[in-house]
PDB file of C-alpha atoms in Angstrom:
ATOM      1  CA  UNK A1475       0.000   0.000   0.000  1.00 70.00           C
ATOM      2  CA  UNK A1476       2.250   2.891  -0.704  1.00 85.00           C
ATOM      3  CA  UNK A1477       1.515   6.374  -1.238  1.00 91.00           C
ATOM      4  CA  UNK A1478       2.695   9.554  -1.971  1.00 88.00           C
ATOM      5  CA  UNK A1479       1.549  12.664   0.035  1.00 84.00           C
ATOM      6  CA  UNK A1480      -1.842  11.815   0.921  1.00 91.00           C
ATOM      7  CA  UNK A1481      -3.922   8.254   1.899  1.00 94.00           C
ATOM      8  CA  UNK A1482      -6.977   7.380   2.789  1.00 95.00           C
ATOM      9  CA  UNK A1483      -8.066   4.954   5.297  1.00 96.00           C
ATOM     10  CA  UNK A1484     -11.395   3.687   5.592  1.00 96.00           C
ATOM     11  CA  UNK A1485     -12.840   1.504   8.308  1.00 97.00           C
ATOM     12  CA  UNK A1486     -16.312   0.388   9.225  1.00 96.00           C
ATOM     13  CA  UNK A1487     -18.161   0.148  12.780  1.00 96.00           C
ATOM     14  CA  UNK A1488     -20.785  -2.413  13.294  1.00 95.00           C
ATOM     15  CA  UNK A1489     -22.082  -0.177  16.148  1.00 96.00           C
ATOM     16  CA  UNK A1490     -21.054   3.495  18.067  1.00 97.00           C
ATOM     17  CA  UNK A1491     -18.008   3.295  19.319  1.00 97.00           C
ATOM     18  CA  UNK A1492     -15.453   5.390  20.878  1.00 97.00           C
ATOM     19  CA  UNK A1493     -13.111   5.246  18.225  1.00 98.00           C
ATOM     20  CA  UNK A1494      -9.053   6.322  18.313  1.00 98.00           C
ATOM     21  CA  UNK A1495      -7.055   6.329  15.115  1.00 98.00           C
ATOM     22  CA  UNK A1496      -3.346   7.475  15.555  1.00 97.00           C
ATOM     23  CA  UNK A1497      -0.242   7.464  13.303  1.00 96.00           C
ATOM     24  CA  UNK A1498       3.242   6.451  14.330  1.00 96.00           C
ATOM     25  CA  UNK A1499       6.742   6.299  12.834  1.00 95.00           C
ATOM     26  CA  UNK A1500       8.789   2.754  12.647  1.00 95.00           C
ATOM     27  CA  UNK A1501      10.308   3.546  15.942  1.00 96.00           C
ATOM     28  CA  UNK A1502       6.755   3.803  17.824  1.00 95.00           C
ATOM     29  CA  UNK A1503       6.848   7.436  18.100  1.00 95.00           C
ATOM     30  CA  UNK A1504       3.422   8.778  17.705  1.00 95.00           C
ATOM     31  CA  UNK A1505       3.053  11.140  14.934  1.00 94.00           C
ATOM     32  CA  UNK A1506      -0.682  12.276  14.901  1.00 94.00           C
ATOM     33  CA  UNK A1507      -3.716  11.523  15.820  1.00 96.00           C
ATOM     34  CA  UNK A1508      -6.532  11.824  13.474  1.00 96.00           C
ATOM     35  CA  UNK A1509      -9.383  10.773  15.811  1.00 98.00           C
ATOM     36  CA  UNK A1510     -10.171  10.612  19.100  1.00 98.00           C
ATOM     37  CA  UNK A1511     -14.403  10.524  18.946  1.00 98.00           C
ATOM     38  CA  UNK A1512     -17.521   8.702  19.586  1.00 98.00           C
ATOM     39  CA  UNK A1513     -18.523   7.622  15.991  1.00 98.00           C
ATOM     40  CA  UNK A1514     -21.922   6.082  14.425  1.00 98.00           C
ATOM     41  CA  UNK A1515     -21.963   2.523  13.141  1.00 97.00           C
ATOM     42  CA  UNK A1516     -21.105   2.449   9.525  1.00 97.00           C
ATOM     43  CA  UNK A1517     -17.990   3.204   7.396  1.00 98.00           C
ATOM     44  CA  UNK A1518     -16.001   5.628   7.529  1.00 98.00           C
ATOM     45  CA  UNK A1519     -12.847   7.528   5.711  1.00 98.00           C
ATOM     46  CA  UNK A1520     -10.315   9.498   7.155  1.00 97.00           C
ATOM     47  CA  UNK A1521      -7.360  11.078   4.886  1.00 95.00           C
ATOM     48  CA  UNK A1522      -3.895  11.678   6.099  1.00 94.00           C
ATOM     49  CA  UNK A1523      -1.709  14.058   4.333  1.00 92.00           C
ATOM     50  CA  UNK A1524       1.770  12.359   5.615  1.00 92.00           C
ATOM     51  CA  UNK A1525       2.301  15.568   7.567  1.00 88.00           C
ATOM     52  CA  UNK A1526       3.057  15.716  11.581  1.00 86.00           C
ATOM     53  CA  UNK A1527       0.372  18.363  13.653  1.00 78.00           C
ATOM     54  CA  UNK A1528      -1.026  18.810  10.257  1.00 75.00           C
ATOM     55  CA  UNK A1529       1.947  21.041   8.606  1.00 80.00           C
ATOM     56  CA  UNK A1530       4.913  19.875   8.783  1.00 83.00           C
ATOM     57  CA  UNK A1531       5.853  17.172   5.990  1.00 88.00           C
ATOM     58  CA  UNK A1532       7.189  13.675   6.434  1.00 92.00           C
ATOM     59  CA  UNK A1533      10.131  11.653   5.499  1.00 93.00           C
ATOM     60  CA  UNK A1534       9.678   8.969   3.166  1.00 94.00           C
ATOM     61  CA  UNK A1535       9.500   5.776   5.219  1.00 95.00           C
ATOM     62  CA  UNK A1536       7.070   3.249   6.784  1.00 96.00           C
ATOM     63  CA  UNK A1537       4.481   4.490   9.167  1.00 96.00           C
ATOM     64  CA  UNK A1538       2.336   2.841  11.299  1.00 97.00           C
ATOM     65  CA  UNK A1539      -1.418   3.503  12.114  1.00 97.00           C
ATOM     66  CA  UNK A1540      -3.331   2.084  15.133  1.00 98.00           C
ATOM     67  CA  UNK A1541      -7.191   1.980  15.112  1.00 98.00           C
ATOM     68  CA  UNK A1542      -8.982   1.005  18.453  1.00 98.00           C
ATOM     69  CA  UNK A1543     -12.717   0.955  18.426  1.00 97.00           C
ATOM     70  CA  UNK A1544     -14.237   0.204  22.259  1.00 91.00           C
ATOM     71  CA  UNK A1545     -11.894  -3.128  22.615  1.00 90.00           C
ATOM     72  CA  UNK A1546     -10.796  -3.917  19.298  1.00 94.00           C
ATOM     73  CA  UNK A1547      -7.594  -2.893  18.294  1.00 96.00           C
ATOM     74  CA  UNK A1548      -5.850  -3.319  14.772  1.00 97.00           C
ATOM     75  CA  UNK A1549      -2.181  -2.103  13.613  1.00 97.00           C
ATOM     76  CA  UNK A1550      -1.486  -2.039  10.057  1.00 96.00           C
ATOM     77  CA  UNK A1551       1.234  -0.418   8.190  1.00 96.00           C
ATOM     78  CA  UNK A1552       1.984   1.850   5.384  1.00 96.00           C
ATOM     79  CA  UNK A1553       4.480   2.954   3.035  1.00 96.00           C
ATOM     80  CA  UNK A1554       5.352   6.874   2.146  1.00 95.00           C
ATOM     81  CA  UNK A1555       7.120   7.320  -1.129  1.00 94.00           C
ATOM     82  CA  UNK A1556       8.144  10.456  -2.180  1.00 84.00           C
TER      83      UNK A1556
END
């Protein structure tokens, strides 16, 4: 799944759920965090411009993003090509 610049990651809730999606770097470092809300059941789609706080760009490189709804929890990774 590489990208360059921007990505979008889309994930689906079977029912509300207090939902956390955050974005670290290889060494565990968090980078950002897109949400941190109470979200309706259904899918949805977030888009991450590869940037830290929003403005400042990122290094090419794997990143991680970590996506815990209530008390599931899923890790997946991702690839920044520039």
């Amino acid at each position: 799944n590489p990208f360059n610049s921007t990505t979008t990651i889309t994930y689906e809730l079977r029912h509300r759920s207090r939902v956390k999606l955050t974005i670290f770097d290889i060494a565990g470092k968090e980078v950002e965090q897109l949400v941190d809300a109470d979200q309706a059941a259904g899918k949805h789609t977030v888009h991450w411009s590869a940037t830290r706080n929003g403005d400042r760009a990122l290094a090419s490189g794997v990143y991680l993003y970590q996506l815990t709804a209530d008390q599931h929890s899923e890790t997946k990774r991702m690839l920044l090509l520039k």
